[in-house]
Every structure is written in C-alpha cells, then in structure tokens.
PDB file of C-alpha atoms in Angstrom:
ATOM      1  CA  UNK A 220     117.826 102.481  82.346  1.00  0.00           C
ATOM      2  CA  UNK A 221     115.890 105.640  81.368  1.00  0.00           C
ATOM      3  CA  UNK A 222     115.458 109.079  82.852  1.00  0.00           C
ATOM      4  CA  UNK A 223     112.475 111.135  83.567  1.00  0.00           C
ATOM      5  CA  UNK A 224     112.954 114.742  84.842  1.00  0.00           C
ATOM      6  CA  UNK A 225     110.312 115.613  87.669  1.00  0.00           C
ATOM      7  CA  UNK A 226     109.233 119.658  88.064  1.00  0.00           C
ATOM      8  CA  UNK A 227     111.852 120.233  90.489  1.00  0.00           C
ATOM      9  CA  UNK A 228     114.782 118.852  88.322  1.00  0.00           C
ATOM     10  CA  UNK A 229     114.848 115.865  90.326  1.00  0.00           C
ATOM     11  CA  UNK A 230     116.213 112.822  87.595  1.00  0.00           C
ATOM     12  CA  UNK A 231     114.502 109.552  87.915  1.00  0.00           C
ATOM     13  CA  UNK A 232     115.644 106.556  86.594  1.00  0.00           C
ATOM     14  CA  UNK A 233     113.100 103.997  85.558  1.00  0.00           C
ATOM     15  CA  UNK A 234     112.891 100.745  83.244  1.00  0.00           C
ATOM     16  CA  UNK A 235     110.091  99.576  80.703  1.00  0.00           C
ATOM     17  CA  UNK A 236     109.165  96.456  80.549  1.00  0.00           C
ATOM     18  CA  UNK A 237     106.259  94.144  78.405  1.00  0.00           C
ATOM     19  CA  UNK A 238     103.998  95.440  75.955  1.00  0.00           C
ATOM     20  CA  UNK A 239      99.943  96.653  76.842  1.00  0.00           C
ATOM     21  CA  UNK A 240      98.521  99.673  78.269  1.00  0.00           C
ATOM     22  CA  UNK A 241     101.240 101.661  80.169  1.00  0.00           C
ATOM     23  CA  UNK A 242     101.329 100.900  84.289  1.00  0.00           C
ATOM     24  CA  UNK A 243     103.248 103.153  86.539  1.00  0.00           C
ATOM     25  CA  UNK A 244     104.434 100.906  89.527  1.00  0.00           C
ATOM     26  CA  UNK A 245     104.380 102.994  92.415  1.00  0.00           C
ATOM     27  CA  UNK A 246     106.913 101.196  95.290  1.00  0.00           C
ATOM     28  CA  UNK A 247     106.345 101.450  98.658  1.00  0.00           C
ATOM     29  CA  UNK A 248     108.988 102.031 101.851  1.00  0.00           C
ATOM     30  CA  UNK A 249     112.485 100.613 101.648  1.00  0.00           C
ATOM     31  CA  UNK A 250     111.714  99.348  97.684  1.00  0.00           C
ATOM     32  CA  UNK A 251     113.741 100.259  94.748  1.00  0.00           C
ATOM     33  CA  UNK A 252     113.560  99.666  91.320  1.00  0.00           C
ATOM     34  CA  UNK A 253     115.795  96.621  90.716  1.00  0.00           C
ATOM     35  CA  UNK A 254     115.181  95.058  94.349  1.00  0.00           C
ATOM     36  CA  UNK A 255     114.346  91.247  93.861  1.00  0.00           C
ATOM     37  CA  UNK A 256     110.773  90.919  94.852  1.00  0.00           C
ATOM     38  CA  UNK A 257     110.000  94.203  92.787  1.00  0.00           C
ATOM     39  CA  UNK A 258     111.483  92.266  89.951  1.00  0.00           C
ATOM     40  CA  UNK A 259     109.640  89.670  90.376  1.00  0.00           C
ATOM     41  CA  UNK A 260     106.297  91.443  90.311  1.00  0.00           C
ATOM     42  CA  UNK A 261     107.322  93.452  87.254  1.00  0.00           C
ATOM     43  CA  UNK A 262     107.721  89.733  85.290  1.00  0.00           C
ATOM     44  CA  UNK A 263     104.543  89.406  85.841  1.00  0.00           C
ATOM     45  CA  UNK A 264     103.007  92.243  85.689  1.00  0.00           C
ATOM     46  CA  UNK A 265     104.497  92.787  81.999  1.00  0.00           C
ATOM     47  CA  UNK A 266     102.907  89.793  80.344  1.00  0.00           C
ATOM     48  CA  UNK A 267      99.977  92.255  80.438  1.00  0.00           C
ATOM     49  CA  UNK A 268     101.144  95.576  80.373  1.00  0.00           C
ATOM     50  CA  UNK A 269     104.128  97.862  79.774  1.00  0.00           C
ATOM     51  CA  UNK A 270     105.410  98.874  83.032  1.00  0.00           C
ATOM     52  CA  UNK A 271     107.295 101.841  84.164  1.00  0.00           C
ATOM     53  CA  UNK A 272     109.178 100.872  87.275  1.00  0.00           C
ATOM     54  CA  UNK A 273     111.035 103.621  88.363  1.00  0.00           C
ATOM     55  CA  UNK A 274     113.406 104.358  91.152  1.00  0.00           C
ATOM     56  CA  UNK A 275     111.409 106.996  93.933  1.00  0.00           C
ATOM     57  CA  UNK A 276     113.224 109.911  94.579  1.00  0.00           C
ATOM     58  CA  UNK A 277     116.410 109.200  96.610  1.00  0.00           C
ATOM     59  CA  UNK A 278     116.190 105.606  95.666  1.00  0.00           C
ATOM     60  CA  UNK A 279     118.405 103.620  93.374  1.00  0.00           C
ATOM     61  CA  UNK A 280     119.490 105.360  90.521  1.00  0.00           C
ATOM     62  CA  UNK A 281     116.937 108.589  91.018  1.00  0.00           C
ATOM     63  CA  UNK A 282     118.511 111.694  92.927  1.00  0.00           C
ATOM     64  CA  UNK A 283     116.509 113.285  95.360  1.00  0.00           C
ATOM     65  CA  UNK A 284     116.169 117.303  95.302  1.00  0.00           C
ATOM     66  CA  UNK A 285     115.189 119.014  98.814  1.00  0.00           C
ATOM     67  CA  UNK A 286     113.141 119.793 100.572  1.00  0.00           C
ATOM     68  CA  UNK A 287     111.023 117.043 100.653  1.00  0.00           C
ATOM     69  CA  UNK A 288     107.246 117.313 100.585  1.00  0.00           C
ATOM     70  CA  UNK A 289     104.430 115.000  99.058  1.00  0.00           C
ATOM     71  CA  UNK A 290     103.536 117.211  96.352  1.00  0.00           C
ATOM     72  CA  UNK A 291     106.774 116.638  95.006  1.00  0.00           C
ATOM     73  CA  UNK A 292     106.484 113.174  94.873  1.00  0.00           C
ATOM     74  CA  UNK A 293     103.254 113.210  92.716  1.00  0.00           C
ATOM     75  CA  UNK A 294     105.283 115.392  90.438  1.00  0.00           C
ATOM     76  CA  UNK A 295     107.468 112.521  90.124  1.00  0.00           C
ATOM     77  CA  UNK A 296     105.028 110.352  89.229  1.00  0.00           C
ATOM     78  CA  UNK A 297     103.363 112.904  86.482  1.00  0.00           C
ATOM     79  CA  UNK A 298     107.021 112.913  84.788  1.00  0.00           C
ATOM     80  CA  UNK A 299     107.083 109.277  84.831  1.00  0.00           C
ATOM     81  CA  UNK A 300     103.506 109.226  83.388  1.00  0.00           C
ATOM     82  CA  UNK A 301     104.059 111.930  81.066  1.00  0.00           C
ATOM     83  CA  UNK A 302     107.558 109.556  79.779  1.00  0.00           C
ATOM     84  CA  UNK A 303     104.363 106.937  79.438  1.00  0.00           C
ATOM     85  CA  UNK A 304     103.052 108.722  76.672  1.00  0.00           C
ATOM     86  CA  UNK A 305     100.600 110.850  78.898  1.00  0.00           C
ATOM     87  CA  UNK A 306      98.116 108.502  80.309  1.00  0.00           C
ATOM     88  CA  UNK A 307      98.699 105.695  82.774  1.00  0.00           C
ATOM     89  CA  UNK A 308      97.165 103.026  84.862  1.00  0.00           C
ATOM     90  CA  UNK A 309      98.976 103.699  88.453  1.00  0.00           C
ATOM     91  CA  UNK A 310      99.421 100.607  90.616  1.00  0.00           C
ATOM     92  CA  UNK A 311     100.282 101.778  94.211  1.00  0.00           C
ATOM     93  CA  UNK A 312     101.528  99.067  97.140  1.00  0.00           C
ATOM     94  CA  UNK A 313     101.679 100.330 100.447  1.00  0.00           C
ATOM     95  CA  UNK A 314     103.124 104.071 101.272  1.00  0.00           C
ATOM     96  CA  UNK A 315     102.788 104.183  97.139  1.00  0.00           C
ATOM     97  CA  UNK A 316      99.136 103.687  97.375  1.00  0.00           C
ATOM     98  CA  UNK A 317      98.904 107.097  98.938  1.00  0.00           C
ATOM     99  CA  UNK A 318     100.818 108.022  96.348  1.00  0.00           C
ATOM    100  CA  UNK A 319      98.816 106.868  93.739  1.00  0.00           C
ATOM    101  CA  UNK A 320      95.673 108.497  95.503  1.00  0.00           C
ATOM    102  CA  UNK A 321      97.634 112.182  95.657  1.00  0.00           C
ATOM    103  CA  UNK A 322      98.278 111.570  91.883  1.00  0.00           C
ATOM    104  CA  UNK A 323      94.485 110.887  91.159  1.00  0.00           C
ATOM    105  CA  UNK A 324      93.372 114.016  92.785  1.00  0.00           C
ATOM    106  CA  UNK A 325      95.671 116.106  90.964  1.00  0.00           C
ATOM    107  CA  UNK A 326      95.988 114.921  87.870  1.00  0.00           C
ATOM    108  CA  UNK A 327      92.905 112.823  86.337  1.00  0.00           C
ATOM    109  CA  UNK A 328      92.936 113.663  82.947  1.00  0.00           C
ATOM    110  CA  UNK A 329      96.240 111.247  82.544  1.00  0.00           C
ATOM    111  CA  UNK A 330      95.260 108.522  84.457  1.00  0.00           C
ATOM    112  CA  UNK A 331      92.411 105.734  83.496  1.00  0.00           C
ATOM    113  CA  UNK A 332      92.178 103.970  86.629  1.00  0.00           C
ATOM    114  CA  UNK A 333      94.231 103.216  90.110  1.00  0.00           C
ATOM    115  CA  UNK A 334      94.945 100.122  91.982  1.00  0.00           C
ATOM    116  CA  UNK A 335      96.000 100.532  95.597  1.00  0.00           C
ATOM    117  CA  UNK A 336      97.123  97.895  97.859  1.00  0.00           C
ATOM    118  CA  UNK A 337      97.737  97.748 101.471  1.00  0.00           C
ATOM    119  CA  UNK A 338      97.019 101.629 101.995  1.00  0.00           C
ATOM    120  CA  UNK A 339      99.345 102.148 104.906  1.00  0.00           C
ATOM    121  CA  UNK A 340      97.519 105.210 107.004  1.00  0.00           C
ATOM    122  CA  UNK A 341      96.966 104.683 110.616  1.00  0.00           C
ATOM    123  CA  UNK A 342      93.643 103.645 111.600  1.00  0.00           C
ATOM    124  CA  UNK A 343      93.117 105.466 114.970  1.00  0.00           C
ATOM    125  CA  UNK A 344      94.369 107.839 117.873  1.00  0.00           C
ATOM    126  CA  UNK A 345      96.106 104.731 119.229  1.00  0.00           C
ATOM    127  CA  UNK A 346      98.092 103.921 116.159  1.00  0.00           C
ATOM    128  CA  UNK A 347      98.580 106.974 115.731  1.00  0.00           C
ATOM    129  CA  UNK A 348     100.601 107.458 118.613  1.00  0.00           C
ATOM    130  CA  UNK A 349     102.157 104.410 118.317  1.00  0.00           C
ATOM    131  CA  UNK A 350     103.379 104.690 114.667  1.00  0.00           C
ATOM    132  CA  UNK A 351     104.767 108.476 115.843  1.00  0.00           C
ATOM    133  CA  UNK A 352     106.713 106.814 118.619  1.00  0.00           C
ATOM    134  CA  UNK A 353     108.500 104.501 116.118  1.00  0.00           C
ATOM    135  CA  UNK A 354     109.043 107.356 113.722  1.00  0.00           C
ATOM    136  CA  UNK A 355     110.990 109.265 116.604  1.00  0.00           C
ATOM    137  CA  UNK A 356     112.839 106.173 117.329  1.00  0.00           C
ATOM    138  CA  UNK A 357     113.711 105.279 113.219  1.00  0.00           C
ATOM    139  CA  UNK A 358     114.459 109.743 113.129  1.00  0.00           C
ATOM    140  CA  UNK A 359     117.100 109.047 115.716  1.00  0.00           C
ATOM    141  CA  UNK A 360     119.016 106.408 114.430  1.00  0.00           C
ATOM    142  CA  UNK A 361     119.140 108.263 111.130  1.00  0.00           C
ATOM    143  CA  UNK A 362     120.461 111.338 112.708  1.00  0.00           C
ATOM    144  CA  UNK A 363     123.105 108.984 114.320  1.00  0.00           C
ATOM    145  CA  UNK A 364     124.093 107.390 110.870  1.00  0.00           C
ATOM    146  CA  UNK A 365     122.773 104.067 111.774  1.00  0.00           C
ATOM    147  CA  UNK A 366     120.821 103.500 108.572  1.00  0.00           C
ATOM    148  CA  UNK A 367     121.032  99.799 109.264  1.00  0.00           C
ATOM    149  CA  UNK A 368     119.470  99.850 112.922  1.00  0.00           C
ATOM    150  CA  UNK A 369     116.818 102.346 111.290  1.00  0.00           C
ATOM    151  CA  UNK A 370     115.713 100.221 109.101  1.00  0.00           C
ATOM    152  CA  UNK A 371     115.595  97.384 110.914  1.00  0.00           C
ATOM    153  CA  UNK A 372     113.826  99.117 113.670  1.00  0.00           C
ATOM    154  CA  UNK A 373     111.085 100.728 111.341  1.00  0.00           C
ATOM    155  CA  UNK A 374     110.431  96.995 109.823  1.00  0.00           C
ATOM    156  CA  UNK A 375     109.700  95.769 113.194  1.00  0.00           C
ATOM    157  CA  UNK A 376     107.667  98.255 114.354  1.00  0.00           C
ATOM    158  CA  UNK A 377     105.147  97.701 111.698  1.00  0.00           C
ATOM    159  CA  UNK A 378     105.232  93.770 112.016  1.00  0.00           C
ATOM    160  CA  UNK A 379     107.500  92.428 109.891  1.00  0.00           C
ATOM    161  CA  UNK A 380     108.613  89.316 111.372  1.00  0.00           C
ATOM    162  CA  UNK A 381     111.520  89.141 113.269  1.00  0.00           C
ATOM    163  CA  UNK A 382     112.794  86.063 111.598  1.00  0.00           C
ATOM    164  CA  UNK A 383     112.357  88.169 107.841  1.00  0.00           C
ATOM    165  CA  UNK A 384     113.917  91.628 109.396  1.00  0.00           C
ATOM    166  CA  UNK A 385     116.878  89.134 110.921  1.00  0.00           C
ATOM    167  CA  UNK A 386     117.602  87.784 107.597  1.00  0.00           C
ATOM    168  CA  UNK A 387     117.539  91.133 105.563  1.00  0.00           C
ATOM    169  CA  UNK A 388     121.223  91.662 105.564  1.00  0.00           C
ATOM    170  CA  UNK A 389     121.404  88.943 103.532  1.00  0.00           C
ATOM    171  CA  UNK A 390     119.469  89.866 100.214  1.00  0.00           C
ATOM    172  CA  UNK A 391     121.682  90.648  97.738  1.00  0.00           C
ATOM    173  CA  UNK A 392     119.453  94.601  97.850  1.00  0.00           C
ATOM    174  CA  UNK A 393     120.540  95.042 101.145  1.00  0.00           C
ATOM    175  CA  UNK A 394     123.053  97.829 100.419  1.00  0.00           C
ATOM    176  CA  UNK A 395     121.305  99.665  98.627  1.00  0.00           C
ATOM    177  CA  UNK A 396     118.572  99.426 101.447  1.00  0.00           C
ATOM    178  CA  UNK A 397     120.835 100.787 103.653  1.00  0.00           C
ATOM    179  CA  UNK A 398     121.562 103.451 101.506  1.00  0.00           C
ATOM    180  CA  UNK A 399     118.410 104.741 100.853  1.00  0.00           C
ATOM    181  CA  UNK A 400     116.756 104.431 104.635  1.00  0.00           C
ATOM    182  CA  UNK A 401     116.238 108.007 104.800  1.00  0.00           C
ATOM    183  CA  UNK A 402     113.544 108.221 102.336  1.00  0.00           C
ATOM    184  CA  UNK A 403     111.961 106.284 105.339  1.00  0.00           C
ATOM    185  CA  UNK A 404     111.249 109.851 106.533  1.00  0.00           C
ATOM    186  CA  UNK A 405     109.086 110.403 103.483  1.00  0.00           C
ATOM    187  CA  UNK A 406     107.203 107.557 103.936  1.00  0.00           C
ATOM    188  CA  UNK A 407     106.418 107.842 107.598  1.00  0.00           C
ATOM    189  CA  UNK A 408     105.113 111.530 106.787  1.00  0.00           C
ATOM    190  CA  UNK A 409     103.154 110.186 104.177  1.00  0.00           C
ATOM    191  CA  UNK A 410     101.190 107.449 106.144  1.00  0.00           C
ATOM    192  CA  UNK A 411     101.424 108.948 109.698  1.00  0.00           C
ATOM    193  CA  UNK A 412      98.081 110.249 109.418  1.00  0.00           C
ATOM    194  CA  UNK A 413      94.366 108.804 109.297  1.00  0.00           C
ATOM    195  CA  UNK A 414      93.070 108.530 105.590  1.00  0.00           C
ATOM    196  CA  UNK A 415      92.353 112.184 104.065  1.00  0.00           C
ATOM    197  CA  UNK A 416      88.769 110.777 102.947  1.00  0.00           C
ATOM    198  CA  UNK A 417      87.725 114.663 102.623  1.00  0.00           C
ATOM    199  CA  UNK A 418      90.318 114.645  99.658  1.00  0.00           C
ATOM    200  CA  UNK A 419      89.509 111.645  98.129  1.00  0.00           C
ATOM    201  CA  UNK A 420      86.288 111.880  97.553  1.00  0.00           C
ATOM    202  CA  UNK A 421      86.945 114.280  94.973  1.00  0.00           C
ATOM    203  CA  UNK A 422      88.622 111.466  93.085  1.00  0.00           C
ATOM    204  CA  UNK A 423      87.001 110.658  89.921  1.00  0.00           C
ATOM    205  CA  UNK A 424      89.031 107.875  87.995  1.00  0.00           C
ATOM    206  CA  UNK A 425      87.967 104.405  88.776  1.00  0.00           C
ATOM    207  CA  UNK A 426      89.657 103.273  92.028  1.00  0.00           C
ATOM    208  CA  UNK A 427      90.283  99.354  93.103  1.00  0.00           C
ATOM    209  CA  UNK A 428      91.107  99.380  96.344  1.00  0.00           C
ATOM    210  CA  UNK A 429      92.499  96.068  97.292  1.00  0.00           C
ATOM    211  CA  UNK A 430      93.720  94.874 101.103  1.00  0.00           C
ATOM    212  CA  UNK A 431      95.218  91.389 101.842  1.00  0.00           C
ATOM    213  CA  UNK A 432      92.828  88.925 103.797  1.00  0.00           C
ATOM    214  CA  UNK A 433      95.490  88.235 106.105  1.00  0.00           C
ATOM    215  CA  UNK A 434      96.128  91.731 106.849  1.00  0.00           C
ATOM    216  CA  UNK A 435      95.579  93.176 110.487  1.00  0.00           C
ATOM    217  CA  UNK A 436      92.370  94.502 111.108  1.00  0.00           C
ATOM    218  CA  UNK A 437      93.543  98.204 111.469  1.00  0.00           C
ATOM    219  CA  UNK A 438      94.538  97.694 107.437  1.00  0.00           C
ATOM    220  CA  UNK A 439      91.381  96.532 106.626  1.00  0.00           C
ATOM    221  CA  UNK A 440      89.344  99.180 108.425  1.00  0.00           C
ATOM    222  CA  UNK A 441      91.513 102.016 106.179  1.00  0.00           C
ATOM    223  CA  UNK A 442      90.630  99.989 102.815  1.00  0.00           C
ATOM    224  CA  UNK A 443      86.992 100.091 103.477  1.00  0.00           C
ATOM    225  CA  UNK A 444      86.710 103.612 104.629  1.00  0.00           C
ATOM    226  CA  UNK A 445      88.590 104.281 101.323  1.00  0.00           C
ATOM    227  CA  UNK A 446      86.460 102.962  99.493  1.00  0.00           C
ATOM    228  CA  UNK A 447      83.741 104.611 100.948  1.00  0.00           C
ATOM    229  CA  UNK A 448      84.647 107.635 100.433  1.00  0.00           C
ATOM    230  CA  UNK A 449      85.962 107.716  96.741  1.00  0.00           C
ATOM    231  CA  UNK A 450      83.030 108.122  94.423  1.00  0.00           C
ATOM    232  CA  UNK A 451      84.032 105.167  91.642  1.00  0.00           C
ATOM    233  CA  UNK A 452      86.005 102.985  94.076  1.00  0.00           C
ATOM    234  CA  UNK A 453      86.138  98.824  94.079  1.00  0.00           C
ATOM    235  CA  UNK A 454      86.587  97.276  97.162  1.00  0.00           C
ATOM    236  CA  UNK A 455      88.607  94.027  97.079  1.00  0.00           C
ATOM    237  CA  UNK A 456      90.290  91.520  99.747  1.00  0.00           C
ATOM    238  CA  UNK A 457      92.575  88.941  98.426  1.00  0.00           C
ATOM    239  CA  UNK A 458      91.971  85.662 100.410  1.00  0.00           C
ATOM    240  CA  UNK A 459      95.125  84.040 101.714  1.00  0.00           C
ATOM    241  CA  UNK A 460      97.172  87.219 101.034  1.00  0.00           C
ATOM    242  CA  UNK A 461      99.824  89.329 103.383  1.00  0.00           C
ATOM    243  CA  UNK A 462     101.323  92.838 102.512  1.00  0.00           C
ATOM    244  CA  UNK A 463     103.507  90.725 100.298  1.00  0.00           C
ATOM    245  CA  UNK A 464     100.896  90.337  97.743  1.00  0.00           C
ATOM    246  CA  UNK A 465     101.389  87.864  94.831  1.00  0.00           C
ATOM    247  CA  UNK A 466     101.565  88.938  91.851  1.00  0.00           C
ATOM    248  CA  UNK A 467      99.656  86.481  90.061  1.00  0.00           C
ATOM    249  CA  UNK A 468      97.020  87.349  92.235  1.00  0.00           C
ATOM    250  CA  UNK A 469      96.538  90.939  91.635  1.00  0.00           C
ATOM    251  CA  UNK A 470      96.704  90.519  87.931  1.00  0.00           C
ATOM    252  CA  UNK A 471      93.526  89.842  87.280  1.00  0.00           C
ATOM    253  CA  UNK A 472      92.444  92.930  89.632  1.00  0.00           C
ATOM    254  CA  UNK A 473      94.624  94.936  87.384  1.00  0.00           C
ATOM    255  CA  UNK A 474      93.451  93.712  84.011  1.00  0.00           C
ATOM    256  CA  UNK A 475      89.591  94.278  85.779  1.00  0.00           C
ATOM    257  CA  UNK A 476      88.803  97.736  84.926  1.00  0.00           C
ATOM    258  CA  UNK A 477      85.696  97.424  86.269  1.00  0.00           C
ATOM    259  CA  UNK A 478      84.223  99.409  89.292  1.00  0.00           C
ATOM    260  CA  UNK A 479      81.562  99.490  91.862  1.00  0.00           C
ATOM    261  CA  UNK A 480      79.575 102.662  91.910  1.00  0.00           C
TER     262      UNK A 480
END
C-alpha cells in the first residue's frame, strides 16, 4: 500500500500494479480498492499497463476530509496522477466515469486519453425523480445507522438483481461495504443530474466512451449524447455486456487510443 496526499490533506491509499503506460482506475459506488471483482479487473488490466488503483476518499484505507464536494474528488484523482509520474490514462466505471470526465476538464495537460464506462447520469425528468426518491430513501437509512439496509436499498433501486443484492452479505468485502455506504451520498450527488454536455464539450483529450449492449436504454441514451457532445470522443457498445463489464473485453478499448472526430 502507498499514499497519495490530495489538496485538502485527504491521504489516499492506492496500489501499483503491471508495467506500461500509467492507468488511474477510477471505482465507481460501493467499490474499494481491494474488493474482489476490482481485483480481478486490475489482473488484467496490468498485463498492459501499470495501474494505480486507489481507495476513493472514505473508502478502504483512504480517509475522507469534509465537506464533501466533487471538486474535491478530482483533486484526488490529480494526486493520484501526479504519484503516476504526472500523466495518466484515466479509466472511469460508472459514478467514476463522471469522475474521469470532471478530471478531463480540469486538468488536460496530465492526461492522454479517458475511457468511461457505464456513465451513470439520469437520462430524463422521470429518472430524475425517481433516482431522487431513492436517494431520500438510501439518506434515511444512513441517518438511522443502517448502513446495511442503505446499501442494499440503493443496489436495488438501480437494478441490481435481487438474487445478487440478497447474496452480498456474503462476499468476503462485505464489511468493508458496510463501512463505507456513506460515500453513497457522494455518488448519488454526482450522477443525480442529466449529463453536463455544456461542460464537456470543452474536453479536449481523446474520450472512449463505452456503454454495455445489455444496458437499459436510459444508459445508452447518456453514452451517445456524451459522445456527442465531447469534441474527440469514441463511441463504443460492448455486445453481450452488463454494468459488470469484463475485463478482457475492455482491454482492447483501452490499449485503442484511437478516436472518432
């Protein structure tokens, strides 16, 4: 385990793994660094690249320094870059695609290219109201304690199967999951919104904006207008794949670092 220090003093630990051009893994909601199916993606990943998996704030090993806002995050990610050497190629799944998308707009001179998957944003007024529904139900249980329940809940709501949320308790992660179901808060506020295409199209690293072929069609709808609107942005759909992408199967997007224009 290593440590990064992120603008606000916030420590985060992260690991390095592999040997190739640095990639920053970017997690997204209820992931940590060391949580099995991360793991598993690192593995591969690192028979191409060296790969800085790091623990979000409030995650893991990483402490988490409040108040919480977005910016703050993409500090996080600039410290874990900068620990890269300076430059990085960001890989974003889910709520850390928008991540990965804040961090190109703000810093492009240390990043050579993005790959996003599964952008989690809403994809209309109806969602929308939805998703804030289920983030005032997940809010509650927190303020109750009942991390568990919250979890659980916020899983469900965005269509995990039952029979996968059910079995949860099980993983040998699970109490770590617990323990860090309040950064669900940060990931709700990061996603709870349509895509800011305003912002990104000011983005001017390549982008590969990738969506699983399985995925519903809300998901799909936010990948293409993403792509749309950044200037040097790929659009991709993996056939056959979920929001549990394989890794094997994004490699090849990740070793690709070429763009439509």
């Amino acid at each position: 385990m290593r440590m990064a220090t992120s603008k606000d003093g916030t420590e985060l630990a992260y690991d390095v793994s592999g040997q190739g051009p640095a990639l920053v893994y970017i997690t997204g909601a209820t992931c940590f660094r060391r949580f099995r199916p991360v793991l598993a993606d690192v593995g591969v990943f690192a028979t191409k690249f060296t790969v800085y998996n790091y623990d979000r704030r409030g995650r893991g090993d990483s402490a988490d320094v409040l108040p919480y806002a977005i910016e703050r995050e993409v500090d996080d990610i600039e410290a874990v870059v900068d620990a890269a050497g300076g430059r990085a190629i960001l890989y974003g799944h889910s709520s850390g695609a928008a991540l990965a998308l804040e961090a190109a707009v703000r810093m492009p001179d240390k990043i050579d290219r993005v790959v996003i998957y599964d952008a989690p944003y809403v994809h209309d007024e109806a969602e929308r109201a939805a998703y804030a529904e289920l983030a005032q139900k997940v809010y509650a249980l927190l303020d109750e304690g009942r991390n568990a329940r919250a979890l659980k809940a916020f899983l469900s709501g965005i269509g995990m199967p039952r029979a996968f949320v059910a079995l949860l308790p099980l993983f040998p992660g699970w109490k770590t999951m617990k323990a860090l179901a309040p950064t669900l808060r940060y990931d709700i506020g990061i996603t709870e919104t349509l895509p800011p295409v305003e912002r990104f199209a000011s983005i001017q690293v390549p982008v590969n904006v990738v969506v699983g072929g399985k995925n519903p069609a809300g998901m799909q709808q936010v990948a293409r207008e993403l792509a749309s609107a950044i200037p040097r942005a790929a659009h991709r759909v993996l056939a056959g794949q979920d929001h549990m992408v394989s890794a094997a199967a994004l490699l090849p997007i990740l070793t690709d670092s070429a763009v439509d224009n």
